[in-house]
CSV table of C-alpha atoms in Angstrom, one decimal:
chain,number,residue,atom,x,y,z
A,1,UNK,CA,-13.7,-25.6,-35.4
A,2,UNK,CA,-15.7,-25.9,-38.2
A,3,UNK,CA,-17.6,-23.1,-40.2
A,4,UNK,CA,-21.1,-22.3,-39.6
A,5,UNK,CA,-23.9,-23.9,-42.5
A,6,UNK,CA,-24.9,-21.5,-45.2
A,7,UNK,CA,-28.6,-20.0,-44.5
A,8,UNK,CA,-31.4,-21.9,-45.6
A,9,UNK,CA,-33.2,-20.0,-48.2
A,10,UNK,CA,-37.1,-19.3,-48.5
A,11,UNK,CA,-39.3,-21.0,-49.6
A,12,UNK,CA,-41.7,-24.1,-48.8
A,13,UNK,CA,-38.7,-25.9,-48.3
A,14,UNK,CA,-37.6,-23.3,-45.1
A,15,UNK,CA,-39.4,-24.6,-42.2
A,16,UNK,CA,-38.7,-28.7,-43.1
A,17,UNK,CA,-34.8,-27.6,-43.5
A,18,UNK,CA,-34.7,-25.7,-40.2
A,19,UNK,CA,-36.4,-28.5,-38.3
A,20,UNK,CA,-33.8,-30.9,-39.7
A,21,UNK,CA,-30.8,-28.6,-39.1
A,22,UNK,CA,-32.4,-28.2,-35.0
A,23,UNK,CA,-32.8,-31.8,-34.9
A,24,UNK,CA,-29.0,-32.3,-35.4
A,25,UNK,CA,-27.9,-30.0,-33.0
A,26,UNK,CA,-30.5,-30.9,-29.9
A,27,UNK,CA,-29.1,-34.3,-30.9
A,28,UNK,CA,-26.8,-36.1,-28.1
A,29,UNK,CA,-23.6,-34.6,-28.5
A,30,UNK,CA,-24.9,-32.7,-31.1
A,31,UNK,CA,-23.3,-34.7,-33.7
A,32,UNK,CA,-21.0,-33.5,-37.1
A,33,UNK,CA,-22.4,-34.2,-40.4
A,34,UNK,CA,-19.8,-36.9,-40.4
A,35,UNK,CA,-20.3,-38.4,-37.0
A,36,UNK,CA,-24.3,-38.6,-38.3
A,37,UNK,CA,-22.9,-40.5,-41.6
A,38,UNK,CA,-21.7,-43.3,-39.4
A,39,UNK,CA,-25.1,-43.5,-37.9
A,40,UNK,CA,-27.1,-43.1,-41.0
A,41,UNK,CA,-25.1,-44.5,-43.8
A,42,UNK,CA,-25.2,-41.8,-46.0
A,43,UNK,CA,-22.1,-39.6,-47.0
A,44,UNK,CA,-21.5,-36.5,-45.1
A,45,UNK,CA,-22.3,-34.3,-47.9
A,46,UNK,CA,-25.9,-36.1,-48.5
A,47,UNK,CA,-27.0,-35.6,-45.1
A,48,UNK,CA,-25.8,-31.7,-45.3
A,49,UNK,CA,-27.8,-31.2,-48.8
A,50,UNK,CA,-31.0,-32.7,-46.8
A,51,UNK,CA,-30.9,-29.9,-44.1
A,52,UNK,CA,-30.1,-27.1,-47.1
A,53,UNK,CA,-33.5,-26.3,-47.8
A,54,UNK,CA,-32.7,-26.8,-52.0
A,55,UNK,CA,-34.3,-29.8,-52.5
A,56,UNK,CA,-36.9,-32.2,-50.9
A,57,UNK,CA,-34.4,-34.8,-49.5
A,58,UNK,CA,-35.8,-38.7,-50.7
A,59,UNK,CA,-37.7,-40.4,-48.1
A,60,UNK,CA,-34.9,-42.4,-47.3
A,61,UNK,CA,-32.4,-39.8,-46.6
A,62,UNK,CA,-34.6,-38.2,-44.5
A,63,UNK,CA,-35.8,-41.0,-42.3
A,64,UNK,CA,-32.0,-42.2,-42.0
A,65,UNK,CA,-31.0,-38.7,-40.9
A,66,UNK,CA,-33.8,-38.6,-38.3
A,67,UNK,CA,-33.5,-41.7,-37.1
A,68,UNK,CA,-29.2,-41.0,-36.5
A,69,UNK,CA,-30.3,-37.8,-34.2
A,70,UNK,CA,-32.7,-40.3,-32.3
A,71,UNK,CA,-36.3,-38.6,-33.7
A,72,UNK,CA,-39.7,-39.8,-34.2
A,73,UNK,CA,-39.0,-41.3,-37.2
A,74,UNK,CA,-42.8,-42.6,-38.0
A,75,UNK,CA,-43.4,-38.6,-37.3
A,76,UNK,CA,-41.3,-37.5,-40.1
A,77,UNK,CA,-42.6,-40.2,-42.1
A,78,UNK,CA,-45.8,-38.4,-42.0
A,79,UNK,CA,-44.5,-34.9,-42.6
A,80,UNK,CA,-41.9,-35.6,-45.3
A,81,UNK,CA,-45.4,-37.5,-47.1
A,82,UNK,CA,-47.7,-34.3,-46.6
A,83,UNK,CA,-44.9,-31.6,-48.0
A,84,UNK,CA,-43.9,-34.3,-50.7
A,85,UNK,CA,-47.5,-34.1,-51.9
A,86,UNK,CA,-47.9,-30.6,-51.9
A,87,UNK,CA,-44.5,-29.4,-53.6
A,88,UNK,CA,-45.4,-32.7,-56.5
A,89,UNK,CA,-48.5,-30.0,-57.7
A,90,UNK,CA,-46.9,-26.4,-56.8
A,91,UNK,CA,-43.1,-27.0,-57.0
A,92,UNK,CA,-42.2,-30.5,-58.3
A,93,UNK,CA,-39.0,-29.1,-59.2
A,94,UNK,CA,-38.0,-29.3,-55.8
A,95,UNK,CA,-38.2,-33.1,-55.2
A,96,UNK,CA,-35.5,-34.9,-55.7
A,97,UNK,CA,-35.7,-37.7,-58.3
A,98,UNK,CA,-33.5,-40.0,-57.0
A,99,UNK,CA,-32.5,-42.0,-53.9
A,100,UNK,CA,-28.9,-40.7,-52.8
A,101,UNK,CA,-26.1,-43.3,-52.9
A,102,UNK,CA,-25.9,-45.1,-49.5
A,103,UNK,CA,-22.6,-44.3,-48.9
A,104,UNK,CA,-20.8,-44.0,-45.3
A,105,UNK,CA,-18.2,-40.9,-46.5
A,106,UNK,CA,-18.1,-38.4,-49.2
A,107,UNK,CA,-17.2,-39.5,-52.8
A,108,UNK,CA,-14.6,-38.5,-55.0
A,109,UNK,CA,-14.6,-34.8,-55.8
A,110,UNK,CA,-17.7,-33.7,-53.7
A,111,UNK,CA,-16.6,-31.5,-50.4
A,112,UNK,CA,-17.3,-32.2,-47.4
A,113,UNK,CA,-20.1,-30.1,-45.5
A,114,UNK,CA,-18.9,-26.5,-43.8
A,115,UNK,CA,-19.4,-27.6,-39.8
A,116,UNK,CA,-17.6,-31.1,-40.8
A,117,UNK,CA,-14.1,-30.1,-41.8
A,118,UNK,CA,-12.0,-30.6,-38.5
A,119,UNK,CA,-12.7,-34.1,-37.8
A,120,UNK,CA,-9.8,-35.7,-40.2
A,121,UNK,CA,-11.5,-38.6,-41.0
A,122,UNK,CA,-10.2,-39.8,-44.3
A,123,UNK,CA,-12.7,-41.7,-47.4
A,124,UNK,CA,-10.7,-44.6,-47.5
A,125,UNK,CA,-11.0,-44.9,-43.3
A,126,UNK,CA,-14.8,-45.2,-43.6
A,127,UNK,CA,-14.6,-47.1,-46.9
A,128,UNK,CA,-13.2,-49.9,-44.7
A,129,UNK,CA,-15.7,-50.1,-42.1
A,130,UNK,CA,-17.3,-51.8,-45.4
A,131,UNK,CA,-21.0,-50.3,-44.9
A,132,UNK,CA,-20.6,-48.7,-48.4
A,133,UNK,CA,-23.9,-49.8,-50.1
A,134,UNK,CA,-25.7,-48.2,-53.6
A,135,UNK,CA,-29.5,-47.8,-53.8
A,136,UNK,CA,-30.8,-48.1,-57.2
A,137,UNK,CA,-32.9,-44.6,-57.9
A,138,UNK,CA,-36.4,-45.2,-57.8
A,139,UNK,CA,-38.6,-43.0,-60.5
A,140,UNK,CA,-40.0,-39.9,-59.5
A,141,UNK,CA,-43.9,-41.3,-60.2
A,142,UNK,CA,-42.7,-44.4,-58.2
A,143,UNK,CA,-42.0,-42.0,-55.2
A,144,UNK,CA,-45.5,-40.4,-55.8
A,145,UNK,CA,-47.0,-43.3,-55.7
A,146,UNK,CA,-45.5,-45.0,-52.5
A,147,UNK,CA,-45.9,-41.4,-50.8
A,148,UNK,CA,-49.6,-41.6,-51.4
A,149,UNK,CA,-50.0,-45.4,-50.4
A,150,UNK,CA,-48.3,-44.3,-46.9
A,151,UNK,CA,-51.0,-41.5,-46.8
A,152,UNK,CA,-53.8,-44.2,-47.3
A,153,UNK,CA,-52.0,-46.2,-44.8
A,154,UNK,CA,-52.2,-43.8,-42.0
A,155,UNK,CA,-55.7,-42.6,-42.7
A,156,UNK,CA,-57.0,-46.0,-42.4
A,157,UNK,CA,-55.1,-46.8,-39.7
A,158,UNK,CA,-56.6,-44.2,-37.9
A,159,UNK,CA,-59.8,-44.5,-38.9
A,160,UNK,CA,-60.4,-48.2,-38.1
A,161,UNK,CA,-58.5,-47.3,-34.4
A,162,UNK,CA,-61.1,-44.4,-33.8
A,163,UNK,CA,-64.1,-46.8,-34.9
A,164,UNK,CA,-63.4,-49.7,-33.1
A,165,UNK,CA,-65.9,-51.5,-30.9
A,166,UNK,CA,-63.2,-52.5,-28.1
A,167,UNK,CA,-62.1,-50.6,-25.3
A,168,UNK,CA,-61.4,-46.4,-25.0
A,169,UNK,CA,-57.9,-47.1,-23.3
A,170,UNK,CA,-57.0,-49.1,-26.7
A,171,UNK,CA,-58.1,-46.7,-28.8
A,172,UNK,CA,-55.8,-44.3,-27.0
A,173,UNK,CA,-53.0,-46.1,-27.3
A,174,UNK,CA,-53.4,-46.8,-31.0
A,175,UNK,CA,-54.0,-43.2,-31.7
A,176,UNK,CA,-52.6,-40.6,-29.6
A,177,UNK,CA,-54.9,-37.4,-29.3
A,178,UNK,CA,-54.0,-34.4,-31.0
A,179,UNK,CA,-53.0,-31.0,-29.8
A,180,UNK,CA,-55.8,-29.2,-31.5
A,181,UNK,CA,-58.3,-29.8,-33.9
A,182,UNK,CA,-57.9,-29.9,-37.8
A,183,UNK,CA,-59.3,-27.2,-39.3
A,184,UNK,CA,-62.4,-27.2,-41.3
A,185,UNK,CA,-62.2,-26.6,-45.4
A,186,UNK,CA,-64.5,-23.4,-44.2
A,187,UNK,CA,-61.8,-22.4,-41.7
A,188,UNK,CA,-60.4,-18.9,-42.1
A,189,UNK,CA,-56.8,-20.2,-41.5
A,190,UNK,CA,-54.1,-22.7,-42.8
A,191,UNK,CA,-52.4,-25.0,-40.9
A,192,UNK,CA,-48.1,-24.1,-41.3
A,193,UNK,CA,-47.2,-27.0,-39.0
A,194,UNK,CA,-49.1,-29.1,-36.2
A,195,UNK,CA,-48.1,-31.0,-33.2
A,196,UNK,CA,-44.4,-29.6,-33.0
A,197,UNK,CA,-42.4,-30.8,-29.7
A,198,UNK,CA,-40.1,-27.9,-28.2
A,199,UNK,CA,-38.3,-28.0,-24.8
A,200,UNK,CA,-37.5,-24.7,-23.7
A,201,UNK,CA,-34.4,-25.4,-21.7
A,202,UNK,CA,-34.8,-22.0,-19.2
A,203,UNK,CA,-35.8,-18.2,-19.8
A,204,UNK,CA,-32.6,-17.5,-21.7
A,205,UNK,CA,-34.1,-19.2,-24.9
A,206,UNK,CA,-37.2,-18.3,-26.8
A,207,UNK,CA,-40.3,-20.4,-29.3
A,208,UNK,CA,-39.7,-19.1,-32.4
A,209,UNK,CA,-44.0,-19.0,-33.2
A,210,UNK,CA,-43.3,-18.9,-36.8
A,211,UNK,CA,-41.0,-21.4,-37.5
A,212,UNK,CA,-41.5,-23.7,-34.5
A,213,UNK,CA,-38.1,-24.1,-33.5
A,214,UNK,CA,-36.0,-23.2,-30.0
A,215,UNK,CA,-33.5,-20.2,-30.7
A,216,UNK,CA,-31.4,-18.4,-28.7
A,217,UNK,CA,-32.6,-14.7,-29.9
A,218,UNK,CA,-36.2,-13.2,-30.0
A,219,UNK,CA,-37.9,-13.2,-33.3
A,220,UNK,CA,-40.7,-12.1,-35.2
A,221,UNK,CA,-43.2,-13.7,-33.2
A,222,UNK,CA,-41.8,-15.1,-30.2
A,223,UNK,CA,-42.3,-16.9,-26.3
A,224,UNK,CA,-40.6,-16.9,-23.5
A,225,UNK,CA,-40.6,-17.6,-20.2
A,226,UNK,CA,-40.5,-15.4,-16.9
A,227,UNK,CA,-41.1,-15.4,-13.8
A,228,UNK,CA,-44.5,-14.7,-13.8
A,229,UNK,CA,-44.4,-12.2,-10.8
A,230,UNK,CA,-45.5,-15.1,-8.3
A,231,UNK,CA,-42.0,-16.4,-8.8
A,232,UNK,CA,-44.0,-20.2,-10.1
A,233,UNK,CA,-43.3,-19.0,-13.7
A,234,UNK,CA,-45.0,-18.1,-16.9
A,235,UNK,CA,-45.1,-17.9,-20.2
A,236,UNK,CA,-44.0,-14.8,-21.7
A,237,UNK,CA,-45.9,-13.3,-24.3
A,238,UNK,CA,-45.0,-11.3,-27.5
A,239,UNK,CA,-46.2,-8.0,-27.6
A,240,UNK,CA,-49.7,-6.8,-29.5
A,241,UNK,CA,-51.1,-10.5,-28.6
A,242,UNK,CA,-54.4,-11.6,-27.1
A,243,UNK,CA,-54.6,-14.5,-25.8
A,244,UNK,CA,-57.3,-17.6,-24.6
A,245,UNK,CA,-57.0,-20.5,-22.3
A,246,UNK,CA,-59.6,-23.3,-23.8
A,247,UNK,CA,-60.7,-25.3,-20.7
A,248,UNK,CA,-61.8,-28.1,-23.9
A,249,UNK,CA,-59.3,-30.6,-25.0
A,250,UNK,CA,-59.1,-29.4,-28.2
A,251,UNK,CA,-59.0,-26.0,-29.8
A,252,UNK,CA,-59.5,-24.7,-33.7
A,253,UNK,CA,-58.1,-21.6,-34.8
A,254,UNK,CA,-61.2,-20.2,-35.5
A,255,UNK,CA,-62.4,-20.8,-31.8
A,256,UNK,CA,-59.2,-18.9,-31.2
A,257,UNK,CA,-59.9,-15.8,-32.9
A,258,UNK,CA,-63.4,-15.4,-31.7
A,259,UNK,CA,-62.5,-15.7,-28.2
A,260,UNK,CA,-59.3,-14.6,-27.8
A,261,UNK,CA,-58.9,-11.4,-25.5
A,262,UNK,CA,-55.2,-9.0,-25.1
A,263,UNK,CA,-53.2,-10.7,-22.3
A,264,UNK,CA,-52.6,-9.4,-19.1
A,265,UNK,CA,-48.7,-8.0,-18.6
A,266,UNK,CA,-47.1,-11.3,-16.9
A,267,UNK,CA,-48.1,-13.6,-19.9
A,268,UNK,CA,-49.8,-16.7,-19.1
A,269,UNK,CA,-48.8,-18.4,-15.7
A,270,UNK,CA,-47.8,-21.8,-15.4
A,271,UNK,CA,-50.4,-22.0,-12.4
A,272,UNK,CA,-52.9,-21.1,-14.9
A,273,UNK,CA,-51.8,-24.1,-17.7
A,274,UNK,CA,-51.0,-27.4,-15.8
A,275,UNK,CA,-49.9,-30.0,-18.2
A,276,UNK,CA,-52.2,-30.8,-21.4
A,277,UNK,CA,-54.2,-27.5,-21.0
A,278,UNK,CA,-54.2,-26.0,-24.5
A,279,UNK,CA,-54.1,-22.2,-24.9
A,280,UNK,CA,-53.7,-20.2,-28.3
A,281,UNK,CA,-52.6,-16.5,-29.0
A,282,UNK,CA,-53.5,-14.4,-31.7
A,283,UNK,CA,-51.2,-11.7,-33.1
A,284,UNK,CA,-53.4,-8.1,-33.5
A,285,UNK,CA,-50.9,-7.3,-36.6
A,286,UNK,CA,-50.8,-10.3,-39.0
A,287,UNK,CA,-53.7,-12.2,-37.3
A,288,UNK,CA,-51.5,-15.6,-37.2
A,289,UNK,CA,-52.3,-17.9,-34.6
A,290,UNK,CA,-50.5,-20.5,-32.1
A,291,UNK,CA,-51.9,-23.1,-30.6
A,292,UNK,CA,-50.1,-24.4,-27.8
A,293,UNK,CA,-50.3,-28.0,-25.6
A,294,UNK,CA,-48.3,-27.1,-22.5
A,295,UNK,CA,-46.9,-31.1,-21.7
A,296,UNK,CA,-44.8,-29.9,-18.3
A,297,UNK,CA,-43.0,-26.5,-16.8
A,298,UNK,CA,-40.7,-26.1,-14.2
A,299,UNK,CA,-41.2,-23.5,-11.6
A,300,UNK,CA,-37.2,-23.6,-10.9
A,301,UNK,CA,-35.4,-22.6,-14.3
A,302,UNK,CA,-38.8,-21.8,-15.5
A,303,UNK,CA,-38.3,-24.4,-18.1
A,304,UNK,CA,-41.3,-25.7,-20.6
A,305,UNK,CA,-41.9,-28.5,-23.3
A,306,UNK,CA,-45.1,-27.7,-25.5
A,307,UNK,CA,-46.6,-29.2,-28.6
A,308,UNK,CA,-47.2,-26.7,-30.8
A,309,UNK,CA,-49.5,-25.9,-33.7
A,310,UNK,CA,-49.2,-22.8,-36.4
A,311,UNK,CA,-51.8,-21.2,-38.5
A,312,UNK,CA,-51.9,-18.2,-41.0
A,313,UNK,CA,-55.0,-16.3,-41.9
A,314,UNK,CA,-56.3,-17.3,-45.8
């Protein structure tokens, strides 16, 4: 069996390294770091630095890794662009400056990743299957630069789908509607991260609010499910939170904390949130905020899926 990962530290790199780390292990089979090398055709050891929460991995590694687990790979496109930008003014120390080597196994001298080390598979094994490949780095201003032309790419794209003169059902198809709306630059919150997809398997597991990932312990700040004392199910809430069902299909933060009320003492029922109601809580003590999309529960295990959208007060 292999060994557990180290933590991942703080820092702005924490939530992107968890989300990486989850999206391995809710992969099919939840694959070894060296079962994803096959898949992604970087080395073992790249693919374990990526989820580590050190550095920034490069766009490459990244979208190789996501698209091995089977994720939304024009999703983290998006996302590795947005934190790329941010951590280029406050913490360019972070971003890598190179392209790892494409490379299908670990290199000489670099160990293999902690989970990885009962699978026996030797460097010269995978050296054979002959996908060993060498990207030339690209410079660090290069990056910058193709980071911001992928920004201007989306926003146009958008833009031109959401002002076009042909038909509404295009328009959705093009571009999907959010969970909630973007903030204003007078809003009275920050956005942490927007649009996250979590299936809650049953009431044994819990959202983590404040990372946005599916744990098997409470946290912080976390939901649940129960029962809801109809026996149709509910969501469960965390204690010293009010809460607000919006009955518009979009909600802002702000809305949020104006009209958010404390919640009654069975937590939101699924009765109450049929798929793509949004409903937000608001925690009394830190004044953070969730945003939440239910897509579909099941009155049975009491399972959910939501998107989910974070905010912290300024």
């Amino acid at each position: 069996m292999g060994r557990r990962e180290t933590p991942v530290p703080d820092g702005p790199l924490r939530e992107f390294a968890l989300e990486l780390r989850q999206l391995r292990i809710t992969a099919p089979g939840a694959p070894t770091y060296r079962e994803l090398a096959q898949k992604a055709n970087y080395s073992p050891s790249v693919l374990s630095r990526a989820a580590a929460g050190h550095t920034l991995p490069t766009l490459d590694v990244t979208l190789a890794f996501v698209a091995a687990c089977g994720g939304e790979v024009e999703e983290w496109r998006q996302r590795w662009t947005m934190l790329q930008v941010t951590l280029q003014r406050a913490h360019p120390d972070l971003i890598a400056e190179a392209d790892e080597p494409r490379d299908a196994t670990d290199g000489p001298g670099e160990p293999a990743p902690p989970d990885d080390t009962a699978t026996g598979r030797t460097a010269a094994a995978s050296t054979a299957t002959g996908r060993v490949a060498r990207a030339r780095p690209l410079p660090v201003a290069l990056v910058a630069a193709l980071a911001a032309a992928v920004t201007l790419a989306v926003t146009l794209a958008m833009t031109l789908a959401m002002t076009s003169p042909w038909s509404s059902e295009a328009k959705r198809q093009v571009v999907p509607p959010p969970s909630s709306s973007t903030p204003s630059p007078t809003s009275a919150y920050d956005p942490v991260y927007l649009d996250r997809r979590l299936p809650l398997p049953d009431y044994d597991f819990y959202f983590d609010l404040q990372t946005g990932v599916v744990a098997e312990g409470d946290g912080p700040w976390s939901m649940s499910t129960n029962s809801g004392g109809d026996g149709h199910g509910a969501f469960d809430l965390p204690d010293d939170t009010d809460v607000y069902i919006s009955p518009e299909p979009s909600l802002t933060p702000d809305r949020c904390a104006a009209q958010a009320s404390p919640a009654p003492p069975y937590g939101v029922r699924f009765r109450q949130v049929p798929p793509r109601t949004l409903f937000c809580l608001r925690s009394r003590k830190t004044g953070e905020i969730a945003v939440i999309k239910v897509i579909e529960t099941d009155d049975g295990n009491y399972a959910a899926k939501i998107a989910l959208d974070y905010y912290r007060p300024r």
